[in-house]
CSV table of C-alpha atoms in Angstrom, one decimal:
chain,number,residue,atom,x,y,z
X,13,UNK,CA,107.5,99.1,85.4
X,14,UNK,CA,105.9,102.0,84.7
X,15,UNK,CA,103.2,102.3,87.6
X,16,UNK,CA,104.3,105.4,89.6
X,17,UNK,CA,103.0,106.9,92.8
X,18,UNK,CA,103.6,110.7,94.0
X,19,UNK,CA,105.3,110.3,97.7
X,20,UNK,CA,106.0,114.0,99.2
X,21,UNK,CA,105.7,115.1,95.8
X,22,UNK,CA,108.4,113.1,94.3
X,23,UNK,CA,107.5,110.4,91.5
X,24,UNK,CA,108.6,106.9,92.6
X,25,UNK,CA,107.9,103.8,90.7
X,26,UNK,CA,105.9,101.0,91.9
X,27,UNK,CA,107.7,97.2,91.8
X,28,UNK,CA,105.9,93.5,91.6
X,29,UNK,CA,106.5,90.9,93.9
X,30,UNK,CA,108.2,87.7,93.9
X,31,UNK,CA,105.3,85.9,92.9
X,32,UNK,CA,104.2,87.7,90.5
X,33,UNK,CA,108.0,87.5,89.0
X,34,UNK,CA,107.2,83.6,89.4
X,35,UNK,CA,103.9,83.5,88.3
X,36,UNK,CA,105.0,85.5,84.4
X,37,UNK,CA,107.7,83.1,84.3
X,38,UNK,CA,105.7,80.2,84.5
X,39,UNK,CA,103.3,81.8,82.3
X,40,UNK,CA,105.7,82.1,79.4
X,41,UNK,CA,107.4,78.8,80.2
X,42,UNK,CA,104.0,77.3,79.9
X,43,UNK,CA,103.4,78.8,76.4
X,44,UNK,CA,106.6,78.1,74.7
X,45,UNK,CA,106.5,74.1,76.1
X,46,UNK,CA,102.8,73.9,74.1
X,47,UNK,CA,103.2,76.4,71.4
X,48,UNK,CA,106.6,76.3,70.9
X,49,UNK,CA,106.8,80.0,70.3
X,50,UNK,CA,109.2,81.8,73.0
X,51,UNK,CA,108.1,84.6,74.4
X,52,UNK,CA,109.8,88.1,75.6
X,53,UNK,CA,107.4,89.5,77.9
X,54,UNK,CA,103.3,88.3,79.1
X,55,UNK,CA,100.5,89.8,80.5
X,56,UNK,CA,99.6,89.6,84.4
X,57,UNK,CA,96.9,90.9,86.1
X,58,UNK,CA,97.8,90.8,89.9
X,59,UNK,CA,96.1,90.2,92.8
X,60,UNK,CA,94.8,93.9,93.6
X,61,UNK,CA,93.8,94.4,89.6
X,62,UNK,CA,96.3,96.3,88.4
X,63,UNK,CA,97.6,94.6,84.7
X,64,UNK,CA,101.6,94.5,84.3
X,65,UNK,CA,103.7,93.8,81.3
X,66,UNK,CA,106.3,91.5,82.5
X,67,UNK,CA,109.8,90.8,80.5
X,68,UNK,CA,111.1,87.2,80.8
X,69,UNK,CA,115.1,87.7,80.6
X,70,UNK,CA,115.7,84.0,80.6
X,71,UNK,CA,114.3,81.2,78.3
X,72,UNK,CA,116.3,77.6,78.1
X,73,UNK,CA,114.7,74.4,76.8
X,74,UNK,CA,116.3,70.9,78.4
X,75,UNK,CA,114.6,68.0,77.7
X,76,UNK,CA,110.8,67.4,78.0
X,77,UNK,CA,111.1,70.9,80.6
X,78,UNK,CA,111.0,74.4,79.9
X,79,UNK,CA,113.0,77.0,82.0
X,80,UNK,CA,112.0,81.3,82.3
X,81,UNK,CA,112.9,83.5,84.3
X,82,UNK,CA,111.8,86.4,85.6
X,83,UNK,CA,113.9,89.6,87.2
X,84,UNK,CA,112.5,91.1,90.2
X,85,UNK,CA,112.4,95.0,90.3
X,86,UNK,CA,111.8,96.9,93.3
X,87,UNK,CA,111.0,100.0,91.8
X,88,UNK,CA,112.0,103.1,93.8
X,89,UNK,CA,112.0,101.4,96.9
X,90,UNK,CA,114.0,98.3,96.2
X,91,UNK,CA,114.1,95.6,99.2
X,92,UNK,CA,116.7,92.7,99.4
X,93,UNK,CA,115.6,90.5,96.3
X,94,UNK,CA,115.6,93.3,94.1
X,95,UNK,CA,117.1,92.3,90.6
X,96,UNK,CA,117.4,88.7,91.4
X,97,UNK,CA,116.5,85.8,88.8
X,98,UNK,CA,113.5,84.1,89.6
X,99,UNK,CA,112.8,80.7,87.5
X,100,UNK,CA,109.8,78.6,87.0
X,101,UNK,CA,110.8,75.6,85.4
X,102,UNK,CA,107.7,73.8,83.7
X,103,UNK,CA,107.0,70.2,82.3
X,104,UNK,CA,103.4,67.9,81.4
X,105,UNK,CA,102.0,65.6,83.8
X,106,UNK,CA,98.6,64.0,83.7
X,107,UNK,CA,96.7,66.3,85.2
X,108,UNK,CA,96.2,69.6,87.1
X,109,UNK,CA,98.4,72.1,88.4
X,110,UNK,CA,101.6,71.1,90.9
X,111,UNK,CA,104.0,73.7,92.6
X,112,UNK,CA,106.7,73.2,93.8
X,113,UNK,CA,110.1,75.3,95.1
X,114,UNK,CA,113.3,73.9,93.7
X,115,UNK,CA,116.8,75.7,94.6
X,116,UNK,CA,116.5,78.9,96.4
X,117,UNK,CA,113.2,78.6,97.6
X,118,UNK,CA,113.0,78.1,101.2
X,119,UNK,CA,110.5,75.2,103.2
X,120,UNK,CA,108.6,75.6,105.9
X,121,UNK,CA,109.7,74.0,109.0
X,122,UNK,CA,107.6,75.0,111.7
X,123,UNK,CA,103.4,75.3,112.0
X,124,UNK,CA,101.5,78.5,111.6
X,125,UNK,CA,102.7,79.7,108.3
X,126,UNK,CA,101.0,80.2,105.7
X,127,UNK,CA,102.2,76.9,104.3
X,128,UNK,CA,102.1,73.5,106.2
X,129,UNK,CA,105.9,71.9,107.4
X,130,UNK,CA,107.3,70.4,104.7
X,131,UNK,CA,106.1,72.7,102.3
X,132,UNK,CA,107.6,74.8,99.6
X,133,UNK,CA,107.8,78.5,101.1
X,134,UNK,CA,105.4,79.8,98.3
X,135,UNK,CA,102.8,81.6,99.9
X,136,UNK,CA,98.7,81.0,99.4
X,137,UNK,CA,98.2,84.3,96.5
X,138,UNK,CA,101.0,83.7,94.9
X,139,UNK,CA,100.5,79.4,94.4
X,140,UNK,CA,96.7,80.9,93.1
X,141,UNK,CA,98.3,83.3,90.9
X,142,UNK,CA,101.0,80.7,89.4
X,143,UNK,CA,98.1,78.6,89.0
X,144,UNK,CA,96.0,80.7,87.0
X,145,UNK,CA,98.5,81.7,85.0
X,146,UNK,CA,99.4,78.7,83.5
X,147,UNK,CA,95.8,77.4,83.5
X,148,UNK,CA,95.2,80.0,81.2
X,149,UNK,CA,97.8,78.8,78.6
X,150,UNK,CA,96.5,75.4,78.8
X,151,UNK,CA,93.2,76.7,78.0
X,152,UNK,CA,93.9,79.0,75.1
X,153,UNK,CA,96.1,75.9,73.2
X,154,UNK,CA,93.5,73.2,74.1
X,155,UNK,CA,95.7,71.5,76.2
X,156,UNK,CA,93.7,69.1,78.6
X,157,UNK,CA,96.8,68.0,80.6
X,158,UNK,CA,98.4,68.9,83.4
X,159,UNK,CA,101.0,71.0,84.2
X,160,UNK,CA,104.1,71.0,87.1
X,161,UNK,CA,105.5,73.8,87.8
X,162,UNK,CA,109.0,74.4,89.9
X,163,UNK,CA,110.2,77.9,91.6
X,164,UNK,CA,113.5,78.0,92.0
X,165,UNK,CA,116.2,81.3,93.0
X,166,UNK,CA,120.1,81.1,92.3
X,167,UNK,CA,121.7,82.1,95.2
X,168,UNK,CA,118.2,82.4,97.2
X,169,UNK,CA,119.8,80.2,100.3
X,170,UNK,CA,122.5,82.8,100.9
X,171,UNK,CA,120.0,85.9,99.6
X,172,UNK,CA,117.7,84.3,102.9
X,173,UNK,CA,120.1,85.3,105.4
X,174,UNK,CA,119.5,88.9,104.8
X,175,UNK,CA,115.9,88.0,105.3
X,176,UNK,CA,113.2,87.4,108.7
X,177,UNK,CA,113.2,83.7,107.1
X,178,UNK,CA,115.7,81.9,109.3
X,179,UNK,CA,114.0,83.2,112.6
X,180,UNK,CA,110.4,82.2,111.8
X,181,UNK,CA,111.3,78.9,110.3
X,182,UNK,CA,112.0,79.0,106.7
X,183,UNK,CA,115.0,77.5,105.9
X,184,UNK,CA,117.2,76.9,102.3
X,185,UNK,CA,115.8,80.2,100.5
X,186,UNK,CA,113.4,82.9,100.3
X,187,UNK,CA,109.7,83.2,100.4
X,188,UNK,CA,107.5,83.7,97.4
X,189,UNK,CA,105.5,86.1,98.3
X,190,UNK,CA,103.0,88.9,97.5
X,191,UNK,CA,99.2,89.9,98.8
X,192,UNK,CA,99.0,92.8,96.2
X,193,UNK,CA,101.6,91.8,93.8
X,194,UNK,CA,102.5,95.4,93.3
X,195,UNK,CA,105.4,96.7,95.7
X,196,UNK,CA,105.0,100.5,96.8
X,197,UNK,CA,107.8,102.6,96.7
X,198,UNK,CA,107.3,103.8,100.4
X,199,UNK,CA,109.9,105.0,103.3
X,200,UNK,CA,108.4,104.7,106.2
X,201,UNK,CA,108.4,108.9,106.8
X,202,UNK,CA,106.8,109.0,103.6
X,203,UNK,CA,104.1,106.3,104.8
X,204,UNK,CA,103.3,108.3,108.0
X,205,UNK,CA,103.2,111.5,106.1
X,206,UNK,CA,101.0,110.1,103.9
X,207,UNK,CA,98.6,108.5,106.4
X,208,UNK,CA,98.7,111.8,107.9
X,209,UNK,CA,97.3,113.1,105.2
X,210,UNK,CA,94.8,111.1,104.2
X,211,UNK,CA,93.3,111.5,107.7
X,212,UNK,CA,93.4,115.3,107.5
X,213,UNK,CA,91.6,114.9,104.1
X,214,UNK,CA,88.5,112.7,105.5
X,215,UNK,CA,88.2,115.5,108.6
X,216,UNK,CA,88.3,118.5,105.8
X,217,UNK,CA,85.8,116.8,104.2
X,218,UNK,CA,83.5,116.3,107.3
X,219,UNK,CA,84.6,112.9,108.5
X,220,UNK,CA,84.6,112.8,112.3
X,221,UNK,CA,84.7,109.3,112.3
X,222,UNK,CA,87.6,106.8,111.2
X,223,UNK,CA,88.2,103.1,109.8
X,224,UNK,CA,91.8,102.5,111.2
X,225,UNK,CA,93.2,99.1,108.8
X,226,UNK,CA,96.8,98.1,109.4
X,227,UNK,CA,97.4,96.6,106.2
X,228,UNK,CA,95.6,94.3,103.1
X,229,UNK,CA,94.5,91.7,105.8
X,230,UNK,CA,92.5,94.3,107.8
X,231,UNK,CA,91.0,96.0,104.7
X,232,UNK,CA,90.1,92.9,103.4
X,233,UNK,CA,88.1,91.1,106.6
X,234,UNK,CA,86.8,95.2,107.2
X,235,UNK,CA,85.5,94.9,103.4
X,236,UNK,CA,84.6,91.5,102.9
X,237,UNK,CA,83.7,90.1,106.3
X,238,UNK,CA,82.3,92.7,108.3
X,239,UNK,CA,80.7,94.7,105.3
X,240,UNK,CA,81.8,97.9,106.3
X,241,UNK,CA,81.9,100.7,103.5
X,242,UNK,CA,85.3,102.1,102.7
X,243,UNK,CA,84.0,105.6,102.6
X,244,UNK,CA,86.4,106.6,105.8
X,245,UNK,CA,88.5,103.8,105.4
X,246,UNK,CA,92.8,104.8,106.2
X,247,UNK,CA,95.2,101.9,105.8
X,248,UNK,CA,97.6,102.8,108.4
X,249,UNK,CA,100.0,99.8,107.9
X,250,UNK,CA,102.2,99.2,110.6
X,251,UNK,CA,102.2,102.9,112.2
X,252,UNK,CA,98.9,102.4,114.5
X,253,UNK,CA,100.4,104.8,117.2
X,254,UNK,CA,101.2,107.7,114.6
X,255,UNK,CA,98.0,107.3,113.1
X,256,UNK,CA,95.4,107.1,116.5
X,257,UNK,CA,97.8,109.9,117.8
X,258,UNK,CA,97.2,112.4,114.8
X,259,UNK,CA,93.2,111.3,114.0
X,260,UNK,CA,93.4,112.7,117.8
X,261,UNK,CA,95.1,115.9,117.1
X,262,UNK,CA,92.7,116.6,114.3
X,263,UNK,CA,89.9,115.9,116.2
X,264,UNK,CA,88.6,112.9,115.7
X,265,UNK,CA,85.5,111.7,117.9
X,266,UNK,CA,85.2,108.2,117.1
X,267,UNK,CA,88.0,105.4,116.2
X,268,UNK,CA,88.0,102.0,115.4
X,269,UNK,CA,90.6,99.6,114.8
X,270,UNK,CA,90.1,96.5,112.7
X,271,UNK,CA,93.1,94.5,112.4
X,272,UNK,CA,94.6,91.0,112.5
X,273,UNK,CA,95.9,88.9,115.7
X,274,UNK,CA,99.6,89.1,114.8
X,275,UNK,CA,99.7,93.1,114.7
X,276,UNK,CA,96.8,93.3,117.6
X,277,UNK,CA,98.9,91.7,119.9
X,278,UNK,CA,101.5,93.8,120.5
X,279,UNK,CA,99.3,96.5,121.2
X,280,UNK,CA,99.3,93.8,124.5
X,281,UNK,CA,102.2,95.4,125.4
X,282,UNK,CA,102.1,98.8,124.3
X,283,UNK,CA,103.8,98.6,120.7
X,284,UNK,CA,102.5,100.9,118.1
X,285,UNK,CA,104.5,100.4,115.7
X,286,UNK,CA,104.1,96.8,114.8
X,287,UNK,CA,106.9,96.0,112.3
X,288,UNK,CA,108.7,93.1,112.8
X,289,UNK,CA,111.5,95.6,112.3
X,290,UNK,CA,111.2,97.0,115.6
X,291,UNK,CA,110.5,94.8,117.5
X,292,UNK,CA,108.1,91.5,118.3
X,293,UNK,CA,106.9,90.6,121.6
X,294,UNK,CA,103.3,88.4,120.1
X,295,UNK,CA,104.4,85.0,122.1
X,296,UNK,CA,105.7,87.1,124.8
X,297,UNK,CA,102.2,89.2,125.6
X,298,UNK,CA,100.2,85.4,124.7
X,299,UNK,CA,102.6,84.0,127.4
X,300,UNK,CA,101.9,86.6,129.9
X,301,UNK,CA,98.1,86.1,129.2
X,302,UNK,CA,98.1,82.6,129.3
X,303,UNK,CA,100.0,83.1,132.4
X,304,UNK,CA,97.6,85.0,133.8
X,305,UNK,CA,95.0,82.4,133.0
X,306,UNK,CA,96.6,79.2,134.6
X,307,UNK,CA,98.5,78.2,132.0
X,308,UNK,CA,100.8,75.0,133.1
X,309,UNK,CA,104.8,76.1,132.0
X,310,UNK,CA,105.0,73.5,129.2
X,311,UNK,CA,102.0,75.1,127.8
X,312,UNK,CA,103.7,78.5,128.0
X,313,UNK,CA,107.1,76.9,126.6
X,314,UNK,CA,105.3,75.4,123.3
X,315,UNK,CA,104.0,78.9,123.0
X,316,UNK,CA,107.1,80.6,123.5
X,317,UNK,CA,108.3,78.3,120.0
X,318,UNK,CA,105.4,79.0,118.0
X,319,UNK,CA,106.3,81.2,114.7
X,320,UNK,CA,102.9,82.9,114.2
X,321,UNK,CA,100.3,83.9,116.2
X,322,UNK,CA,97.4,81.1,114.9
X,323,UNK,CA,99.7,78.7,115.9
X,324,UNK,CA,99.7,79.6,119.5
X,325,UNK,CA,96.5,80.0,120.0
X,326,UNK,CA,95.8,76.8,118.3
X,327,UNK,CA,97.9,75.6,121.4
X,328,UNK,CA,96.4,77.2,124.1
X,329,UNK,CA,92.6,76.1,122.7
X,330,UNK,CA,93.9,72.7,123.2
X,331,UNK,CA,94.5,73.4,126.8
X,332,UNK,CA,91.1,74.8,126.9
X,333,UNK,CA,92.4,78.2,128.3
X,334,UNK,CA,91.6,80.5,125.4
X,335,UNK,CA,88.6,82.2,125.9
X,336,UNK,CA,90.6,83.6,129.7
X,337,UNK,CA,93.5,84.1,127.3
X,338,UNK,CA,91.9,85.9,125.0
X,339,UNK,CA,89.9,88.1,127.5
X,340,UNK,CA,92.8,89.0,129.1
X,341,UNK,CA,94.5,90.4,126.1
X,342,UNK,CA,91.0,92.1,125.3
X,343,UNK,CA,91.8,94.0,128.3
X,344,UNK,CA,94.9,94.9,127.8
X,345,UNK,CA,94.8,96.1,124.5
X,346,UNK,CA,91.3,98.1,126.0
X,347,UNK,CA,93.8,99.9,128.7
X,348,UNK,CA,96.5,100.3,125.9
X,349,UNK,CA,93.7,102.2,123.6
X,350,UNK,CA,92.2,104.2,126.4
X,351,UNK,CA,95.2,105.9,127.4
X,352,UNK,CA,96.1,106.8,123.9
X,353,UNK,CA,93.1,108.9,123.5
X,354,UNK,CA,91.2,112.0,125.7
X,355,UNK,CA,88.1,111.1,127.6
X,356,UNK,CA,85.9,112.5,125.0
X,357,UNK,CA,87.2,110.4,122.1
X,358,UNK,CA,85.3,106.7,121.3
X,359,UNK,CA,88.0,104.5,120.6
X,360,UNK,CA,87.3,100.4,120.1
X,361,UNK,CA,88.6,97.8,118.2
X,362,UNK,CA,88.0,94.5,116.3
X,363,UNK,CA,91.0,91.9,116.3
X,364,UNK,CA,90.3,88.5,114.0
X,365,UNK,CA,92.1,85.6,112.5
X,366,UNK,CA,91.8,84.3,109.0
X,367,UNK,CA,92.9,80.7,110.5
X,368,UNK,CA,91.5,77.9,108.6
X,369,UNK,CA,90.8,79.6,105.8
X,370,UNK,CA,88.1,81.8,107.0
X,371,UNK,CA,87.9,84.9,108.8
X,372,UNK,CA,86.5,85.2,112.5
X,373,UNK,CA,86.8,87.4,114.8
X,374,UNK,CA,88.7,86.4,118.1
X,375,UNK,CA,87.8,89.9,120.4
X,376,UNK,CA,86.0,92.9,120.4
X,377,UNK,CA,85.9,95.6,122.3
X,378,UNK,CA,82.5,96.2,124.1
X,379,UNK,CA,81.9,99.6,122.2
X,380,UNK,CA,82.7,98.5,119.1
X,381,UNK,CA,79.3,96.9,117.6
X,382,UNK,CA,78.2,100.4,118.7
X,383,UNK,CA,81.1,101.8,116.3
X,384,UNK,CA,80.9,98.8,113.6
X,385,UNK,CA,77.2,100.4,112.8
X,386,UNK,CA,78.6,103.6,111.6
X,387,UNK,CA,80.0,101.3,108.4
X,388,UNK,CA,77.5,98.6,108.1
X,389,UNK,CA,76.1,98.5,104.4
C-alpha cells in the first residue's frame, strides 16, 4: 500500500483493515463467478474515502462457488493479523446480499456487540462495505440475483487467542473489523507527540478553545450529530489525560470533551488513558454507580457480565435506576475533570451512545451547552 504518513519525521506506510481485505475479496470473487474473467487486484474506496488498489493472492473455483482471498498488510505498524489470508467465498442465491463467517471468523456470544449472539463477528462497516462491493459487480454485469457471501480465516481460531476476543465474548476466530478501513502506522509515543502537536498548532494559530474527540466515534456524533465545525477539532484517541494535561500547559481556556460511553466511563474512575490495553474498569465504575443508586446485587452481578457498555445500561434502565446511575457518573467524571485542570480553565464534557442505531447523548456536563455554542454551525 502505498498511503504513507510522516510520524516524528519518519515515513511509515498506512495498512487496510480486515474488512476491507474481506470486502476486495469478495469483490473479485463476485466478478469472476458472473464474468468469468479472474482478476489480480480491484478497486476499493473505504469507509473514510481514501481509494486502495487491492491484490487478490488467492483465486480457486469449486463447484457452483468462487473462492479469493485477500492478504492483510499492516503497513509500518503491523498488529497480530498482519499477513494472514482472508477468504470470501461467493455463490448465487435468489436474491440480495447474505454474509456470513465461515472458519476463522469468530461469533458473537454475548449482547452488546456490535453484532447480535449468534452472529458472525463481522462488524456493522465492514458487512456495508462487503455489501457494496459486490452490489456493484452485480450491477455493472446486469445480474438481478442475489449474492451469498462467506468470510472465512485459516488459522483465525488459534490467531484469536492473541486477540481481546475471547474476553469480551467472541469465540472460534477473529473479528472483521474496520471504522476507517485504513490502519495508521502509529506507536503510541508517536500518537501523543503528535496530538501534542496538533494542539500547539491550533494555540499558534489563535485557538484558545479546543474540540477534544477520542477516536472516529466521537468525531463522527461531534460532526454529524451535534453539528459542531471541525475548525478546532484534535482526535486525541485513547490518550485523554496527555492531551487535557498539555492543552493546559499551552494555555488553553476552554475544553470540551465529546466522547462515547465506553471510553467516558473510566474517566469514572480516574483513567486517562482508556485503552483496553491498560486497563478496563467500565462495569466496575457502572457497578459502583448503580450501587450508589440502590441497585439490588443481582442487578449489579448481570452488570458485572455485560461485554460493552450499551449492554449494561440497557440493564440497569430495566430496573428503572438509570437516570441516578447515570447522574452519579456525571458527577464523577465532573470531579475527575475539575481536578485535572486550574481554576481558570472551562473544562465540560459530552458523553453519548450510538445504541440502537442512533446517536444520543446519555450526560452532559452543566457548562457544556455553554461550550457546545462555540462550534455550532
Amino acid at each position: 500500500m502505498d498511503l504513507i504518513r510522516n510520524v516524528n519525521g519518519k515515513f511509515l506506510r498506512c495498512g487496510y483493515t480486515t474488512g476491507v481485505c474481506a470486502a476486495a475479496a469478495a469483490k473479485a470473487a463476485t466478478a469472476l463467478l458472473l464474468s468469468g474473467e479472474k482478476a489480480d487486484s480491484v478497486q476499493i474506496k473505504t469507509p473514510s474515502g481514501i481509494n486502495l488498489t487491492i491484490e487478490i493472492a488467492e483465486t480457486s473455483v469449486s463447484g457452483e462457488t468462487v473462492y479469493c482471498a485477500v492478504r492483510k498488510d499492516g503497513g509500518d505498524d503491523p498488529d497480530a493479523t498482519n499477513g494472514i489470508l482472508i477468504f470470501s467465498a461467493v455463490r448465487r442465491i435468489a436474491e440480495g446480499v447474505e454474509i456470513d463467517g465461515g472458519e476463522g471468523v469468530g461469533r458473537v456470544t454475548k449482547p452488546g456487540l456490535d453484532q447480535p449472539v449468534g452472529a458472525a463477528a463481522i462488524n456493522s462497516v465492514p458487512r456495508k462495505l462487503i455489501s457494496e462491493a459486490v452490489s456493484e459487480v452485480c450491477e455493472k454485469h446486469g445480474y438481478s440475483g442475489g449474492i451469498s457471501v462467506t468470510v472465512s480465516v485459516p488459522g483465525g481460531e488459534k490467531l484469536a487467542l492473541r486477540t481481546f476476543n475471547p474476553n469480551i465474548g467472541i469465540v472460534g476466530g477473529i473479528s472483521i473489523i474496520g471504522t476507517s478501513g485504513i490502519v495508521e502506522p502509529m506507536s503510541n509515543k508517536a500518537l501523543v507527540d503528535t496530538i501534542k502537536l496538533e494542539l500547539r498548532q491550533l494555540y499558534v494559530s489563535g485557538g484558545r478553545s479546543v474540540l477534544l474527540t477520542p477516536g472516529n466515534y466521537g468525531e463522527n456524533f461531534a460532526r454529524d450529530v451535534l453539528r459542531l465545525s471541525s475548525s478546532e477539532n484534535i482526535s486525541c484517541s485513547n490518550f485523554i489525560g496527555d492531551a487535557i494535561d498539555y492543552a493546559v500547559e499551552l494555555g488553553f481556556k476552554k475544553i470540551l470533551l465529546v466522547g462515547h460511553i465506553g471510553k467516558l466511563v473510566k474517566l469514572g474512575i480516574g483513567l486517562t488513558n482508556t485503552h483496553s490495553a491498560n486497563g478496563d474498569g467500565r462495569m466496575e465504575t457502572l457497578v459502583a454507580c448503580a450501587l450508589e443508586a440502590g441497585a439490588p446485587l443481582s442487578l449489579l452481578r448481570s452488570v458485572l457480565g455485560c461485554v460493552t457498555t450499551d449492554a449494561a445500561l440497557e440493564l440497569i434502565e430495566k430496573e428503572v435506576l438509570l437516570p441516578e446511575t447515570l447522574e452519579i457518573l456525571k458527577k464523577r467524571i465532573d470531579r475527575f475533570l475539575l481536578k485535572r485542570v486550574p481554576d481558570d480553565t472551562d473544562i465540560g464534557f459530552v458523553c453519548f451512545t450510538n445504541a440502537s442505531g442512533s446517536g444520543r447523548i446519555l450526560i452532559q456536563s452543566e457548562n457544556s451547552e455553554k461550550l457546545l455554542d462555540l462550534w455550532r454551525t
